Every structure is written in C-alpha cells, then in structure tokens.
Coordinates of C-alpha atoms in Angstrom, one line a residue:
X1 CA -24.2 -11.7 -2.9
X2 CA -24.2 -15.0 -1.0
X3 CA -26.5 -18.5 -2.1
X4 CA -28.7 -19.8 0.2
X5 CA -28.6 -23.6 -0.4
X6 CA -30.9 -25.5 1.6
X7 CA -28.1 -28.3 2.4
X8 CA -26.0 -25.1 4.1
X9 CA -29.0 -24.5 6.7
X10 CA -29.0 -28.0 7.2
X11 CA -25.7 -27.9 8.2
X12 CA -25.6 -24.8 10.3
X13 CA -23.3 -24.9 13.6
X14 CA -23.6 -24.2 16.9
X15 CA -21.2 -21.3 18.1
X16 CA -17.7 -22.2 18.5
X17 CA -15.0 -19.1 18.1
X18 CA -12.6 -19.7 15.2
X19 CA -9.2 -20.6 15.6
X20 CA -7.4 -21.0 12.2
X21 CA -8.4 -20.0 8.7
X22 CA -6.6 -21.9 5.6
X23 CA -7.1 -20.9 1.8
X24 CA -5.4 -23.3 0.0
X25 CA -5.4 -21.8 -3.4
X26 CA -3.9 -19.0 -2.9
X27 CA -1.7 -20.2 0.5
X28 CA -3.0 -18.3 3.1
X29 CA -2.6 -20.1 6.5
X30 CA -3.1 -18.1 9.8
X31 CA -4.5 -18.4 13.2
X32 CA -7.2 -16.3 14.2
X33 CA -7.8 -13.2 16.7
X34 CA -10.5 -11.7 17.9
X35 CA -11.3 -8.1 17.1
X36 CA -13.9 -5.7 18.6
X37 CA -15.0 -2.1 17.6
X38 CA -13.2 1.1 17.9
X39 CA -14.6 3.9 20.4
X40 CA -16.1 5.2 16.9
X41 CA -17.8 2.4 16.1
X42 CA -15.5 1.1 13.1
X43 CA -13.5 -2.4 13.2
X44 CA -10.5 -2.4 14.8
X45 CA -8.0 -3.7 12.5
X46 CA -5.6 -6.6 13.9
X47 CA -2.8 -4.9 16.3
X48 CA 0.4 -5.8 17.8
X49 CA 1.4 -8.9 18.2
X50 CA -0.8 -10.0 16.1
X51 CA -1.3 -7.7 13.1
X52 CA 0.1 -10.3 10.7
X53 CA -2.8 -12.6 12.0
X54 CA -6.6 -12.8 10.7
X55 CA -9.0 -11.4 13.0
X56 CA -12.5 -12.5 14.1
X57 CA -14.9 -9.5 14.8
X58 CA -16.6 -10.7 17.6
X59 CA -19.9 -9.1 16.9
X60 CA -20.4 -11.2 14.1
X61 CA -21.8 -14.7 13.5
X62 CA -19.1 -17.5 14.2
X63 CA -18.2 -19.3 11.4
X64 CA -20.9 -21.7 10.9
X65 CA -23.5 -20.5 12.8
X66 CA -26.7 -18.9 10.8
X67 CA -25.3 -15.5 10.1
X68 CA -22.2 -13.4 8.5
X69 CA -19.0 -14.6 10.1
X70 CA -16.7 -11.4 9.6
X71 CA -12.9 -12.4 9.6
X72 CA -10.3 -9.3 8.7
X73 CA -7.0 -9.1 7.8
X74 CA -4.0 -7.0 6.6
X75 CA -3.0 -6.3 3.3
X76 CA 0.4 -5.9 4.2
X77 CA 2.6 -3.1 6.1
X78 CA 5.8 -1.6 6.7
X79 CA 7.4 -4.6 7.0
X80 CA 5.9 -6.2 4.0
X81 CA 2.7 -8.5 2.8
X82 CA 0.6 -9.8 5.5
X83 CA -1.6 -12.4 5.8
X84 CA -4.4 -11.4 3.3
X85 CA -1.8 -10.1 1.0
X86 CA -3.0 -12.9 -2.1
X87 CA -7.0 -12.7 -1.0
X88 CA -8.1 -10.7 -4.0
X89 CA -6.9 -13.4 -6.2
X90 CA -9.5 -15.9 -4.9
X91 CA -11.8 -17.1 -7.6
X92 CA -15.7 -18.2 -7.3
X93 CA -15.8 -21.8 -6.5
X94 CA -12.3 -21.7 -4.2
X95 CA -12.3 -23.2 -0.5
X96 CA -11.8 -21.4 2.8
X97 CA -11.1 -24.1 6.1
X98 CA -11.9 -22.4 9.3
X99 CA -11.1 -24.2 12.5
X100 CA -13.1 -24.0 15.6
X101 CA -12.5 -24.7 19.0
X102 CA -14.4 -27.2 19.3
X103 CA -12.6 -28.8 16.5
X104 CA -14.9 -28.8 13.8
X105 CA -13.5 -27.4 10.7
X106 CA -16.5 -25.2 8.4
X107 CA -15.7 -25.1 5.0
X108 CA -16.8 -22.4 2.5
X109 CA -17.3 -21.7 -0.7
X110 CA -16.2 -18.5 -2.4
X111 CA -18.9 -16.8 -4.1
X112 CA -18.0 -13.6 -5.3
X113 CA -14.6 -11.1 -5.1
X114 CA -15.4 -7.6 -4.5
X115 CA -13.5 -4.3 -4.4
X116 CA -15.5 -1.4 -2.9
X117 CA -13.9 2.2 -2.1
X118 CA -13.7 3.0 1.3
X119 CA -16.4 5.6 0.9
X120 CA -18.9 3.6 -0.2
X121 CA -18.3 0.3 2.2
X122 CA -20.7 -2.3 2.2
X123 CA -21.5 -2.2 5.2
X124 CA -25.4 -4.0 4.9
X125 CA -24.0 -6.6 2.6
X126 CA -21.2 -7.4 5.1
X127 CA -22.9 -7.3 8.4
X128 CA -26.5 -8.2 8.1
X129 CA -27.5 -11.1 9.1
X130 CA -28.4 -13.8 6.8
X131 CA -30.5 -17.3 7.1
X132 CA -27.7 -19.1 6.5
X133 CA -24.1 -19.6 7.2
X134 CA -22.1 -17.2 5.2
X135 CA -18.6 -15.7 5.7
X136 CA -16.8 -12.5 4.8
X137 CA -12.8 -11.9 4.5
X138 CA -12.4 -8.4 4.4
X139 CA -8.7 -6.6 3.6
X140 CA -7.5 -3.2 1.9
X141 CA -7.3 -2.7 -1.8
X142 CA -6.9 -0.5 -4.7
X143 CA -4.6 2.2 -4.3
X144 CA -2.1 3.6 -1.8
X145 CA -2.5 6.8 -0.6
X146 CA 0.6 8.5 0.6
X147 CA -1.7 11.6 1.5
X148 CA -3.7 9.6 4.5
X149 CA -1.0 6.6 4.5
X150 CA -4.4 4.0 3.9
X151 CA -5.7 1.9 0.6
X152 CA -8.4 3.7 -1.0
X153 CA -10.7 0.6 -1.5
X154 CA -11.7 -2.8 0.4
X155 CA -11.4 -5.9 -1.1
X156 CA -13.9 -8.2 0.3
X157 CA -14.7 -12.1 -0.3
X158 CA -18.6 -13.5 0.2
X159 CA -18.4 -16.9 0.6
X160 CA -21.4 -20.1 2.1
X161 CA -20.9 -22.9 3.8
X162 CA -20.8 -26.0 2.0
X163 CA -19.3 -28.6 4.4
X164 CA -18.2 -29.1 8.7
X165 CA -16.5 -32.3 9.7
X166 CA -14.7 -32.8 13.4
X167 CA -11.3 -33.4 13.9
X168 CA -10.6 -36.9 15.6
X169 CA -9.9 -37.0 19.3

C-alpha cells in the first residue's frame, strides 16, 4: 500500500543506520535501536534498557535506501504507554523524521494506517522489498488479552519518502 513516485527514487539514500525517529503530529520522539530476529525467526521486540525505545530491525532496508525500512515499537507496558503508544492516530499525509548517522534526516509520508490481527500479519506487505524507499512502524493493537498477556492485532503505518536534507556540520 505504498506510492512509488518517481521523485522518491530520485532521492533514494545510501545506507546509513537510523538514529532518531520524530512524529510530530502525534508527538512521538525517540531514539532508535537495533533489533534482530528471535531463534524462531520472529522480530524481537525492543528489550531492557531500551524497551521504551523504537527499534530498527536490521534485516531491513535503512531508512532511505530502496527498500522497506522496518522500525518497531511498544505499545505500552506495565509501567504504562510507550513510545508508539499515539501511532494509530496517524493520518495519510502526516510526516515521520528519521535521523541517520550520517546526519541526514529522510522524511516520509504516511500513506496508509492499518490494523491487522496477529494471525493474519502482513508479513509480504511489510517485508518485501520495494523499488523505492518506503518505511513501516509497526506496534500492538486491538485488544488485550489477559489469557496470553499480548494485543490481539498489529497496528502498522506504510509510509514513502518524500524528502532528505543533512544536518550542518
């Protein structure tokens, strides 16, 4: 469910690990992880110390480059929200910053807000590659339950690159 405008390709990054992911609209600010795969081959969600964080799966494209980009986050936890708590209220058209190490800041463009059950993941539409540079926030949703102490349901953002400009020296 992501565009592929031709100015996006023509603006395509070379790899550069993120470092900090902003939403302004709905006030997210966090810096960013890394995160690899569990021994059974699903993401491994961000841990101690830094489960309030965003996480970068490392498998994935980094933001910028020609590919899905693949941040995660939690929706909250015992202690309270956590730093996607607010992403299901994004809206198509609203910007997510991500900061790179090597100081360039890709900005994308929220295409579409999707809640999938946990049974029925995505996982094609998240992970495949694509021509251009895309990004996908992915957090729980939907319902708690108590039974297996998890969310039912995913909530995850599609967004495109739409801009990258370097921080000053």
């Amino acid at each position: 469910p992501t565009r592929a405008p031709q100015a996006a390709q023509d603006r395509a990054l070379p790899a550069a690990p993120p470092t900090r992911i902003t939403i302004p609209a709905v006030g997210i600010g966090s810096p960013i992880s890394r995160a690899g795969l569990r021994p059974d081959g699903s993401l491994q969600p961000p841990h101690p110390p830094h489960q309030d964080e965003a996480a970068w799966y490392t498998g994935s494209a980094t933001p910028g480059q020609p590919g899905a980009a693949v941040i995660e986050g939690h929706l909250d936890s015992t202690s309270g929200p956590s730093v996607f708590y607010r992403l299901g209220r994004l809206r198509p058209g609203d910007t997510i910053q991500v900061s790179r190490a090597d100081r360039t800041t890709a900005v994308f463009i929220v295409d579409t807000v999707r809640r999938f059950p946990k049974n029925a993941f995505p996982t094609r539409a998240v992970y495949a590659d694509t021509p251009h540079p895309s990004l996908r926030l992915v957090t729980c949703g939907g319902p708690f339950d108590d039974r297996t102490g998890h969310y039912r349901d995913n909530t995850i953002v599609f967004a495109h690159l739409t801009a990258a400009h370097t921080a000053p020296p």
